[in-house]
Coordinates of C-alpha atoms and ligand atoms in Angstrom, one line a residue:
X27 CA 0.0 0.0 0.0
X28 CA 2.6 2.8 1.2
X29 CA 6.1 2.7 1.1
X30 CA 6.3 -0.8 1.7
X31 CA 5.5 -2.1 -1.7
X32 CA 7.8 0.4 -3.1
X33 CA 11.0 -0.7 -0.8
X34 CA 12.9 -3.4 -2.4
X35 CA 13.1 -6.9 -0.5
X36 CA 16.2 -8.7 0.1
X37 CA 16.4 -11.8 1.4
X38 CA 19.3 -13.0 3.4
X39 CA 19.4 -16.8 4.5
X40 CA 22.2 -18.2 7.2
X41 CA 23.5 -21.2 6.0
X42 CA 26.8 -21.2 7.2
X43 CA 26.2 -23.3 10.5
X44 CA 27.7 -26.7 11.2
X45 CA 24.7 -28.8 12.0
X46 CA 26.5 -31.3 14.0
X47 CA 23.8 -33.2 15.2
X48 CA 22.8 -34.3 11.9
X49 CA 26.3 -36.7 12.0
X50 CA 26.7 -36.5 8.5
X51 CA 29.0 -35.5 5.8
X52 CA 26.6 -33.2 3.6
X53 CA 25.8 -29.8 4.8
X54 CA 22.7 -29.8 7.1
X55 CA 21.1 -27.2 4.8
X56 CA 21.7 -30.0 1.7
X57 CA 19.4 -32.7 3.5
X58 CA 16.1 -33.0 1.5
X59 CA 12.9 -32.6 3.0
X60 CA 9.8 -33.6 0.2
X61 CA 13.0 -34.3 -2.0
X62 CA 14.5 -30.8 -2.7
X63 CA 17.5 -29.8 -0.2
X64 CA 16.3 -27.8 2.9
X65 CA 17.9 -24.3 2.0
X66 CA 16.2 -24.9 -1.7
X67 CA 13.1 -24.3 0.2
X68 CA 13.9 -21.0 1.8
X69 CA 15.8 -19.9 -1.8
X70 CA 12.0 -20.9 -3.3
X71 CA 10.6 -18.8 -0.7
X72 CA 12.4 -15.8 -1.6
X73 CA 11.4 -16.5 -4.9
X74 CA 7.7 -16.4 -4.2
X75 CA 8.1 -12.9 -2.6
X76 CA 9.6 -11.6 -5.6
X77 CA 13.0 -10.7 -4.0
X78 CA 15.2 -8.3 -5.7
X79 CA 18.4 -9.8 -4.2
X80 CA 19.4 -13.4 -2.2
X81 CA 22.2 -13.3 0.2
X82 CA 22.9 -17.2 1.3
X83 CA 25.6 -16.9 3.9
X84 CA 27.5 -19.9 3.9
X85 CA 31.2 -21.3 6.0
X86 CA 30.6 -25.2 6.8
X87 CA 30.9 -27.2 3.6
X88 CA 30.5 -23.7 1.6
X89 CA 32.0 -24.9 -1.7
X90 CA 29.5 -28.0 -1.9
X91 CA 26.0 -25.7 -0.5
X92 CA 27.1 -23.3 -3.4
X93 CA 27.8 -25.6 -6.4
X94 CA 24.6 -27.4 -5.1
X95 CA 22.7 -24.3 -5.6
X96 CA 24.1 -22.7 -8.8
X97 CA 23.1 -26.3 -10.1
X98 CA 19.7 -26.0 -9.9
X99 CA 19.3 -22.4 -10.7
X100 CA 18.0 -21.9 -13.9
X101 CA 14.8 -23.6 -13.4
X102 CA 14.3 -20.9 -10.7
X103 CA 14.3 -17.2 -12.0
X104 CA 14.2 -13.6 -11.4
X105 CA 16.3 -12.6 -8.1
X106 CA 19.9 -11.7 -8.2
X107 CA 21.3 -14.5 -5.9
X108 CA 25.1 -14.1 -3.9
X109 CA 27.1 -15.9 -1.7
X110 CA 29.1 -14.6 1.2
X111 CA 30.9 -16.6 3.4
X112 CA 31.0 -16.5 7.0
X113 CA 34.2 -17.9 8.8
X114 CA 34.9 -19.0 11.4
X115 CA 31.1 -18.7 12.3
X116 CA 30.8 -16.7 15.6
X117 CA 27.3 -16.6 15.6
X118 CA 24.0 -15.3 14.0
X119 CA 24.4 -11.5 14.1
X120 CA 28.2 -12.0 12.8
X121 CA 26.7 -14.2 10.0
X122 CA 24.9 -11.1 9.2
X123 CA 27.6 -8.7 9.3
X124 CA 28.9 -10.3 6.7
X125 CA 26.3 -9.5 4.4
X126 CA 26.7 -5.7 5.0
X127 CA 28.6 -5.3 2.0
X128 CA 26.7 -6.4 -0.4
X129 CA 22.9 -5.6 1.0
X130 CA 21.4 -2.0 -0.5
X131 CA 20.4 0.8 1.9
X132 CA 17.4 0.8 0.4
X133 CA 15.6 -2.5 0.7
X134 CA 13.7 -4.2 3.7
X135 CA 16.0 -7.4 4.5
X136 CA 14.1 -10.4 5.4
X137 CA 16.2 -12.9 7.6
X138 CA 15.6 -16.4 6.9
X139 CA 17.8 -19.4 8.1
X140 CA 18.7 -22.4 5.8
X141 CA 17.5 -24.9 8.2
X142 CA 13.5 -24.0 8.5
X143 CA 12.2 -24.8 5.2
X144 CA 8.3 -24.7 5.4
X145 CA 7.8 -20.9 6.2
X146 CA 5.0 -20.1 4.2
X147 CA 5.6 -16.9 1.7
X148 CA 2.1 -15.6 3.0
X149 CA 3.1 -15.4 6.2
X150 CA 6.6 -13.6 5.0
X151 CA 4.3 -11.3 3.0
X152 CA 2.8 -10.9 6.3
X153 CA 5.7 -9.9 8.5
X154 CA 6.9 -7.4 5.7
X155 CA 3.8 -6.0 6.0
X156 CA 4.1 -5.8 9.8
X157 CA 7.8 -4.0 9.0
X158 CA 6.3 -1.7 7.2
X159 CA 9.2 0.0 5.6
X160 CA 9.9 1.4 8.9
X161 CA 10.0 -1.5 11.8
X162 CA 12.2 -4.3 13.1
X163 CA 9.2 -7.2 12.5
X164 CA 10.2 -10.4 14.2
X165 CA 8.5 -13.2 13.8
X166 CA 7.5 -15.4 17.1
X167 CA 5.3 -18.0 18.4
X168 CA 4.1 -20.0 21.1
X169 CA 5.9 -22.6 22.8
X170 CA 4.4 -25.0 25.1
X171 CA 7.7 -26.0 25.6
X172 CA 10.3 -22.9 24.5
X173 CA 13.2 -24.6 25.6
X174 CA 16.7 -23.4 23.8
X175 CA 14.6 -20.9 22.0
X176 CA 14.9 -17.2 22.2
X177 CA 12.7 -15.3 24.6
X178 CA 10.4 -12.7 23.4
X179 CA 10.4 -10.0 26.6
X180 CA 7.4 -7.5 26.8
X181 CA 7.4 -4.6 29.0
X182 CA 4.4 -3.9 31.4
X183 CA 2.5 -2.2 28.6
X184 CA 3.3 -5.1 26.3
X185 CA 6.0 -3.5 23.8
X186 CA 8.6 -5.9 22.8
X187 CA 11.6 -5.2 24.8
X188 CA 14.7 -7.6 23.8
X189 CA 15.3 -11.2 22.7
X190 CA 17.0 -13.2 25.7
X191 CA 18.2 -16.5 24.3
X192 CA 17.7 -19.8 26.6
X193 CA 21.3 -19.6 27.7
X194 CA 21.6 -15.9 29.2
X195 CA 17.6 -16.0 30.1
X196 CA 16.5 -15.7 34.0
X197 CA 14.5 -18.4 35.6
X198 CA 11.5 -15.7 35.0
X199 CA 12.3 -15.5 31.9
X200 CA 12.3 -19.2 30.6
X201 CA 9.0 -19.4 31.8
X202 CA 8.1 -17.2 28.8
X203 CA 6.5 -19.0 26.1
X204 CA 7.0 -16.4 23.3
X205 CA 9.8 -17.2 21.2
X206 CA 11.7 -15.7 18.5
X207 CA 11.5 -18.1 15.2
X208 CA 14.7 -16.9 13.7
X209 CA 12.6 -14.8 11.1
X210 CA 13.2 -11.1 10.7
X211 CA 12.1 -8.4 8.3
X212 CA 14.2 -5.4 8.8
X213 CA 14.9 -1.7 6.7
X214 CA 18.1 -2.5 5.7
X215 CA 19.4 1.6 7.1
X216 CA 18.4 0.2 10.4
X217 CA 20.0 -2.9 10.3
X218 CA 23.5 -2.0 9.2
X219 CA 24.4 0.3 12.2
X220 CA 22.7 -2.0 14.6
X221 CA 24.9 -4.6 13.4
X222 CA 28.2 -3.0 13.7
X223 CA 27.0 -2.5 17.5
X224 CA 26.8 -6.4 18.3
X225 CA 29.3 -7.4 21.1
X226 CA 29.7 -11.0 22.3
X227 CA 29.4 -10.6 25.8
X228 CA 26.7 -13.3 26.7
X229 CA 26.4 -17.3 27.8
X230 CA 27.8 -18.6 24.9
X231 CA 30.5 -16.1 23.3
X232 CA 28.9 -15.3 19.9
X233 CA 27.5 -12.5 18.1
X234 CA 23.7 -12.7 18.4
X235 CA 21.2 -11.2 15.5
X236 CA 18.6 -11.2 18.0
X237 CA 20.8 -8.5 20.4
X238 CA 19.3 -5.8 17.8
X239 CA 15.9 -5.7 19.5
X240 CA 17.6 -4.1 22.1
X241 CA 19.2 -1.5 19.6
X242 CA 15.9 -0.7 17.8
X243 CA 14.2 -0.1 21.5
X244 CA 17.4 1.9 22.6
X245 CA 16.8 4.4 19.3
X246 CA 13.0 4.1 19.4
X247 CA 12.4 2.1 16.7
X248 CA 9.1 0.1 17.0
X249 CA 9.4 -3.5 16.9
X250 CA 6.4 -5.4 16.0
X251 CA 6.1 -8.9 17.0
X252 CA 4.3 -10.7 14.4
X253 CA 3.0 -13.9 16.2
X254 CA 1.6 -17.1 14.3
X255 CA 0.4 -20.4 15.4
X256 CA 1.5 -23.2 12.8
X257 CA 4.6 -24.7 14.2
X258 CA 5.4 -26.0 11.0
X259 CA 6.2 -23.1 9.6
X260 CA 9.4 -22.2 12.1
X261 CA 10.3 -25.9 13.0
X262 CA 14.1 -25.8 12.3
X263 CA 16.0 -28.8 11.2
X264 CA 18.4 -30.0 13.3
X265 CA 19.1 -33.8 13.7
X266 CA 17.2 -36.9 11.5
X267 CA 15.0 -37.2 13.9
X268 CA 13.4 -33.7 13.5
X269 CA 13.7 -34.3 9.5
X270 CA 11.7 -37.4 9.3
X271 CA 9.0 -35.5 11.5
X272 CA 9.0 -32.9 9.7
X273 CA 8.4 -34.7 6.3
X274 CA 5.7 -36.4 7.6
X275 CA 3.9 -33.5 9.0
X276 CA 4.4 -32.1 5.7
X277 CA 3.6 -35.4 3.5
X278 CA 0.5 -35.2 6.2
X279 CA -0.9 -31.9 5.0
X280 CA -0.3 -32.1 1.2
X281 CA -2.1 -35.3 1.8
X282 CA -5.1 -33.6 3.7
X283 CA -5.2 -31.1 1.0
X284 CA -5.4 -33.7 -1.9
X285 CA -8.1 -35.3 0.2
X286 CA -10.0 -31.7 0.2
X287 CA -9.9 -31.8 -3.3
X288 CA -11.3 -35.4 -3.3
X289 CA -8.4 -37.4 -4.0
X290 CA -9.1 -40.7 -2.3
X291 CA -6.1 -42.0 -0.3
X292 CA -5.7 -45.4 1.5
X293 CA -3.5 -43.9 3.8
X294 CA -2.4 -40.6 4.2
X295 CA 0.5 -41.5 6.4
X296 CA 1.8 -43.7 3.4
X297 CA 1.9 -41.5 0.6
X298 CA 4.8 -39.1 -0.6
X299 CA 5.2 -36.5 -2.9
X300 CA 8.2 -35.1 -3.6
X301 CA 7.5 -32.7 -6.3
X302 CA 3.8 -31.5 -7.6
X303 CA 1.1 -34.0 -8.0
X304 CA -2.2 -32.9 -9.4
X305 CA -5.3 -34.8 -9.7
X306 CA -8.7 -34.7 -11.5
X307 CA -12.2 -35.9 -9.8
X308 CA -11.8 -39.5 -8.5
X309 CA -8.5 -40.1 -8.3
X310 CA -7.6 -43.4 -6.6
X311 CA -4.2 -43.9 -4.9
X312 CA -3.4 -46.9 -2.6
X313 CA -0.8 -47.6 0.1
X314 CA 2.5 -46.5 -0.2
X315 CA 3.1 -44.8 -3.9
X316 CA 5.4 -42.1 -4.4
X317 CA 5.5 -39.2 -6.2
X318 CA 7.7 -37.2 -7.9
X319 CA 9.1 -34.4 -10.3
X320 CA 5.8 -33.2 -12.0
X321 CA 2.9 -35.2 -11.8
X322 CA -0.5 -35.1 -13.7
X323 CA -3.4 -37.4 -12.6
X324 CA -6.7 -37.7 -14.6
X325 CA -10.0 -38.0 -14.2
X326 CA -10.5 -41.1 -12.4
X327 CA -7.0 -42.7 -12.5
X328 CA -6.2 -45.6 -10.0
X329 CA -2.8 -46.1 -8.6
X330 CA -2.4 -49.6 -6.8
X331 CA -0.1 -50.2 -4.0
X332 CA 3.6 -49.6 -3.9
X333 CA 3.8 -47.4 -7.2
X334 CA 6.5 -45.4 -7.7
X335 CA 5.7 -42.2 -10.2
X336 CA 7.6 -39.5 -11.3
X337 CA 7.6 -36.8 -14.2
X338 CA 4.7 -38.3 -16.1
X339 CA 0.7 -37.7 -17.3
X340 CA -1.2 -40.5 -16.3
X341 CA -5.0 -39.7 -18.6
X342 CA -8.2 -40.4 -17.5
X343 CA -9.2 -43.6 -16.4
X344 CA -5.9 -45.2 -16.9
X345 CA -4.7 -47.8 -14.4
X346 CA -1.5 -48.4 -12.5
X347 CA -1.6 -51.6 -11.1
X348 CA 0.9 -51.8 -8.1
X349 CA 4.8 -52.1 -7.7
X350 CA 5.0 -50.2 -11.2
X351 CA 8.0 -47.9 -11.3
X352 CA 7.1 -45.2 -14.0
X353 CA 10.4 -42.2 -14.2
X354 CA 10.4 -40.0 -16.9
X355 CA 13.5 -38.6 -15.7
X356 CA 12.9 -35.3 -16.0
X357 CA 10.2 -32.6 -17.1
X358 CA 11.3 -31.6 -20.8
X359 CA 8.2 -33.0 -22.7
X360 CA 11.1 -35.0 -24.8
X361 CA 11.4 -37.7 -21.7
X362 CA 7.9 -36.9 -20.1
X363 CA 5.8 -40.0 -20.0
X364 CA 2.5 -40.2 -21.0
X365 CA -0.4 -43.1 -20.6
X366 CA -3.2 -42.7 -22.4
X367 CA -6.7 -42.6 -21.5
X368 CA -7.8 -46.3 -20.3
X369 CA -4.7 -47.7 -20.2
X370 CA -3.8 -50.7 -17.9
X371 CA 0.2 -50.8 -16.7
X372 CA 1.6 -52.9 -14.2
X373 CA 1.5 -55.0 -12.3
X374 CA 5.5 -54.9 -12.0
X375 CA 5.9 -53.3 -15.2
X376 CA 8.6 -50.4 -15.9
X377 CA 8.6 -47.4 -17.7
X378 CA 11.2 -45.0 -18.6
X379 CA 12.2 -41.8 -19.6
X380 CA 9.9 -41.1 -23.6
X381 CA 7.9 -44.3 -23.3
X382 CA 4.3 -42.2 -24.7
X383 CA 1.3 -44.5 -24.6
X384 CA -1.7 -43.9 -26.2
X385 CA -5.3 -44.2 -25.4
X386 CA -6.1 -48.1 -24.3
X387 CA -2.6 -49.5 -24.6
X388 CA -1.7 -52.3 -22.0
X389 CA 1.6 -53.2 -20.3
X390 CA 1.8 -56.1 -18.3
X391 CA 4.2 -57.5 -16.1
X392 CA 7.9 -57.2 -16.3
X393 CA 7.9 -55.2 -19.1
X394 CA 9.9 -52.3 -20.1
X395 CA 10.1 -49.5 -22.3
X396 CA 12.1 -46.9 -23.0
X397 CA 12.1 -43.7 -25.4
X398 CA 8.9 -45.6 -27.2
X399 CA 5.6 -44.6 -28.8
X400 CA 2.7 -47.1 -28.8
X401 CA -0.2 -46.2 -30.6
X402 CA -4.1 -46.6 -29.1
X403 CA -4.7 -50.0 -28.1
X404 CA -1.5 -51.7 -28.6
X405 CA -0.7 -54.5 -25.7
X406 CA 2.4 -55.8 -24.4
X407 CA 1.3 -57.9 -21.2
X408 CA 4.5 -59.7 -20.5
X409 CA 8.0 -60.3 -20.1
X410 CA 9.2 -57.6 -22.6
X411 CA 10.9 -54.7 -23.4
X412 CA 10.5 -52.4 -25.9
X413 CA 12.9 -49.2 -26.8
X414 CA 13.5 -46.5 -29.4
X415 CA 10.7 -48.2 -31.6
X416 CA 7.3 -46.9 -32.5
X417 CA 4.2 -49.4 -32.3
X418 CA 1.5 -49.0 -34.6
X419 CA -2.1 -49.0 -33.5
X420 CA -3.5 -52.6 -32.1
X421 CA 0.3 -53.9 -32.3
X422 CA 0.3 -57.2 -30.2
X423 CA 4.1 -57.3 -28.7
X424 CA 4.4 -61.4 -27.4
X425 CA 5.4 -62.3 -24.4
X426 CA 9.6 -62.7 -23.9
X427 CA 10.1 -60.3 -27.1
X428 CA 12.3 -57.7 -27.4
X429 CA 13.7 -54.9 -29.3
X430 CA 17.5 -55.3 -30.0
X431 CA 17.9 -51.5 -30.1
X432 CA 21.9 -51.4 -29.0
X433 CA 24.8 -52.9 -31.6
X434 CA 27.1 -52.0 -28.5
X435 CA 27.9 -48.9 -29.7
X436 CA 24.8 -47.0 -31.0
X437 CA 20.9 -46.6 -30.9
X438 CA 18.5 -47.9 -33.3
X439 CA 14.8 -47.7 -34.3
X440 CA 12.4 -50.2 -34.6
X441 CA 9.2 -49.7 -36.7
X442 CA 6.0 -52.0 -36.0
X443 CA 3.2 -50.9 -37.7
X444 CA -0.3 -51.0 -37.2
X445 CA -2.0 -54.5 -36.2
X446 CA 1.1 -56.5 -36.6
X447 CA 1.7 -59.6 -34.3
X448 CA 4.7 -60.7 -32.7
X449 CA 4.7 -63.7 -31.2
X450 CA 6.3 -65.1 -28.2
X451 CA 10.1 -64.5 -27.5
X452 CA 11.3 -62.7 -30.7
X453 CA 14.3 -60.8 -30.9
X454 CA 14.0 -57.7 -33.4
X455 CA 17.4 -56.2 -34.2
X456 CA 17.0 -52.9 -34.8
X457 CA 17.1 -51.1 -37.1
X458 CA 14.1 -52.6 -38.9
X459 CA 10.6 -52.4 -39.8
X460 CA 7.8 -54.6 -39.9
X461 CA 5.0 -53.7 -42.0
X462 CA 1.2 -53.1 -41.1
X463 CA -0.8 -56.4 -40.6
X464 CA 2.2 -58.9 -40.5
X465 CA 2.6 -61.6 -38.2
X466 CA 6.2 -62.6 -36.8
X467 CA 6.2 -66.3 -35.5
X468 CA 7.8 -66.8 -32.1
X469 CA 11.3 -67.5 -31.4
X470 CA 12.3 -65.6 -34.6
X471 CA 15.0 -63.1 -34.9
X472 CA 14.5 -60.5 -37.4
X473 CA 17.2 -58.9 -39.1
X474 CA 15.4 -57.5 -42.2
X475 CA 12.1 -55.5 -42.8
X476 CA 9.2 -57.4 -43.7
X477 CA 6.2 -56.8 -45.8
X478 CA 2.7 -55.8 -44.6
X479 CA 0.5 -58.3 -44.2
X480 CA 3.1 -61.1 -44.7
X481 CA 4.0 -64.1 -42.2
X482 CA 7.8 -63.9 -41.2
X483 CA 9.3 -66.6 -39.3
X484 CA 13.2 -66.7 -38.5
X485 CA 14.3 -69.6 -37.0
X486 CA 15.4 -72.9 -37.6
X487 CA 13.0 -75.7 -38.8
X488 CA 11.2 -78.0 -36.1
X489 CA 12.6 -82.1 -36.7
X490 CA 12.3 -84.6 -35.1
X491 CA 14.5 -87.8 -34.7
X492 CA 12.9 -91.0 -34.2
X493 CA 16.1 -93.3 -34.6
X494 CA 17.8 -91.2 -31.5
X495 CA 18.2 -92.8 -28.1
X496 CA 19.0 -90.8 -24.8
X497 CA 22.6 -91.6 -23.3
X498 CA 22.6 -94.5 -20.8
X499 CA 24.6 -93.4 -17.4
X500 CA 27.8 -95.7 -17.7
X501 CA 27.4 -98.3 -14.9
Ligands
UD1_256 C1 18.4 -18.8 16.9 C2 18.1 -17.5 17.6 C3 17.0 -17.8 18.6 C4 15.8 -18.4 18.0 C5 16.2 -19.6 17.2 C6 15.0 -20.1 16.3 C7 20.1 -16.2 17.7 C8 21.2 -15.7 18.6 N1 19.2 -17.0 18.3 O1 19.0 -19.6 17.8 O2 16.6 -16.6 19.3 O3 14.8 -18.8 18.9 O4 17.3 -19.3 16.3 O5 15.3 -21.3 15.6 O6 20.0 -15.8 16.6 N2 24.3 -19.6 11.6 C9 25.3 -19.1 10.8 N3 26.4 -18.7 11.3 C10 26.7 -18.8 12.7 C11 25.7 -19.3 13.5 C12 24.5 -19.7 12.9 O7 25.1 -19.0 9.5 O8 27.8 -18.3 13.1 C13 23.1 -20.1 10.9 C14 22.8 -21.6 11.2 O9 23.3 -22.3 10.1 C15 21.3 -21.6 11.2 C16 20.9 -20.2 11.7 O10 22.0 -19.4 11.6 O11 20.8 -21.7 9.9 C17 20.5 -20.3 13.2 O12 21.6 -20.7 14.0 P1 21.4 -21.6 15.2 O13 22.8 -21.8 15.8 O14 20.6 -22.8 14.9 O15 20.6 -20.6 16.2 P2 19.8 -21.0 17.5 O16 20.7 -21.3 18.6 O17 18.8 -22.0 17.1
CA257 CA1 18.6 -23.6 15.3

């Protein structure tokens, strides 16, 4: 409304902290929570509020939380995004002071930390809106049990007065419930002196962020608590424990809000989506599927147990029968998978990265395909696997066959056209064609296109000996 929508936002997020208790190798912030890495969370956040600049402070494992980010970059847009680096790491407000150099005068600065991943950008909006361009907004809430959090401490009239953290508070003052949640929004022309006045004088030796309350009610700047009630939203991560919690809280509500829409689970506490799954009316998903990348449900599509799905558009009324892994890889509509309208796939079966199957088509058990087209209505039901080839309408693909598609050192394409038959456990060595209508007979090998509507068969004659006897075990 006022001078808040015009000041810039810039979002600065402290990553640079050990995270010992999480007793691995890869940064804390680099642990994934609904499969992207914690801190890509917060970067997403920044990106939601339409953040002119992104500060990620960063000192343990700094090379590796960097590289991990620049990687996955350009799907994310708009915001200028830096690195400084904090080290030795002497605590929050000197994690900040590092940023001074590279933060405008002009902007409000919203503090976020690497490790709490589900703040919602509403409430960010929220808090900026609290800051108004003019206050230090902090962001707190309720505790039933504050412990090792920092106190929020109100004067008699109810003004916030100062952040005490758990190690320097009085026994009064732990009994507070109010706690800080490591979210700030901040004018950045208030934040820079306040910072360059932090001492360490306090319980544990470092620089504390939260010692500028004290500064901003010291110079008579109002600071606005802005107090919320979803835990969710400020639980940090800090050992495996709190990151399977938290993923399942979190699997819980996307769950809850699929159900909302109607999406019929089994079992909400045995469903996971790691990505974006969205579903049309009547959607049917059993016990323990998976989801991930992007992810289009329609109309009426069941998903049996144990499914794992990923970067694909399942059509209306299709049916995944379960333990059917279906990975497209990745998004580009190149390696996308697609299963028409009606079509039945599993149970077992496997399909990967450009397998596009049209309306009615039918994959059965144990079989595979890859970087494949199958026309409306065309079957493989078992024990096959079919890649870099293009199936014709109706194509019946027998049971054992394959497509030879690999000479060892390069790709080929196989052609079946419409209505063809192949029978059981043929090998087609690619590249080759077999026209519309033909039949291959089982157990041949085809080497050489063959003619529509013709009968191919490629293997040795059937005889039969009746002057043979079987050997005799020598006595
Ligand atoms: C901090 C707050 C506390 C608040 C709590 C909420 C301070 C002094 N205290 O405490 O009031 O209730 O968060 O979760 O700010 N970090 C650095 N460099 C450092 C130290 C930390 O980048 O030198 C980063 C960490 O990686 C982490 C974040 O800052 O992402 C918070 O640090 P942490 O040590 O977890 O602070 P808390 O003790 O939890
Ligand atoms: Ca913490």
């Amino acid at each position: 409304m006022n001078q808040l929508k015009q000041a810039p936002l810039d979002v600065v997020i402290m990553a640079a902290g050990k995270g010992t208790r999480m007793k691995s190798k890869l940064p804390k912030v680099l642990h994934r929570l609904a499969g992207r890495a914690l801190l890509q969370h917060v970067v997403d956040r920044a990106g939601d509020l339409a953040a002119r600049r992104v500060v990620v402070i960063t000192g343990h494992g700094a090379a590796e939380v960097e590289a991990a980010l620049k990687k996955s970059r350009d799907e994310s847009s708009g915001f200028d995004l830096e690195f400084v680096r904090q080290e030795p790491q002497l605590g929050t407000g000197h994690a900040v002071q590092q940023t001074v150099p590279v933060l405008p005068d002009d902007g409000v600065v919203v503090i976020l930390s690497g490790d709490v991943p589900l703040t919602q950008a509403d409430t960010l909006r929220d808090l900026i809106t609290a800051c108004n361009g003019s206050h230090l907004a902090l962001l707190t809430i309720d505790f039933a049990d504050p412990t090792g959090y920092g106190r929020i401490v109100r004067s008699s009239t109810g003004g916030v007065q100062a952040i005490v953290e758990h190690k320097d508070a009085t026994p009064a003052q732990h009994a507070i419930q109010e706690v800080y949640s490591g979210i700030m929004a901040v004018p950045s022309k208030l934040l820079k002196p306040w910072l360059a006045r932090l001492d360490n004088k306090n319980a544990q030796g470092e620089f504390y962020l939260t010692d500028v309350v004290k500064f901003a009610v010291a110079d008579g700047v109002l600071v606005v608590a802005h107090k919320i009630k979803d835990p969710l939203q400020v639980a940090g991560i800090n050992s495996p424990v709190q990151l399977a919690e938290l993923e399942r809280a979190h699997q819980l509500r996307r769950a809850d809000a699929l159900m909302v829409q109607g999406v019929r689970l089994a079992d909400p506490a045995r469903f996971d989506v790691r990505g974006e799954l969205s579903c049309g009316q009547d959607v049917e998903i059993d016990v323990n599927c998976i989801f991930e990348g992007e992810v289009v449900l329609g109309e009426g599509v069941k998903i049996g147990a144990n499914c794992i799905i990923a970067h694909a558009r399942i059509d209306a009324g299709a049916v995944i029968h379960p333990f059917t892994h279906i990975d497209g890889g990745s998004s580009n509509a190149k390696d996308q998978i697609v299963v028409g309208a009606g079509a039945l796939v599993g149970p077992f079966a496997r399909l990967r990265p450009g397998a596009k199957l049209g309306e009615q088509v039918h994959i059965g058990n144990f079989v595979e395909v890859k970087n494949s087209t199958l026309a409306n209505g065309a079957k493989a039901n078992h024990l096959a696997y079919v890649g870099d080839s293009v199936l014709g309408e109706r194509v019946n693909f027998g049971a054992g066959s394959i497509t030879a598609n690999y000479d060892g050192a390069n790709k080929h394409k196989t052609v079946i056209e419409r209505d063809v038959h192949i029978g059981s456990n043929c090998v087609l060595i690619a590249p080759v064609t077999i026209g519309a209508g033909g039949t291959v007979g089982g157990g041949s090998t085809i080497t050489k296109d063959t003619a529509p509507g013709v009968l191919t068969v490629a293997r040795t004659k059937q005889v039969s000996l009746s002057n043979w006897a079987r050997p005799a075990k020598k006595q």
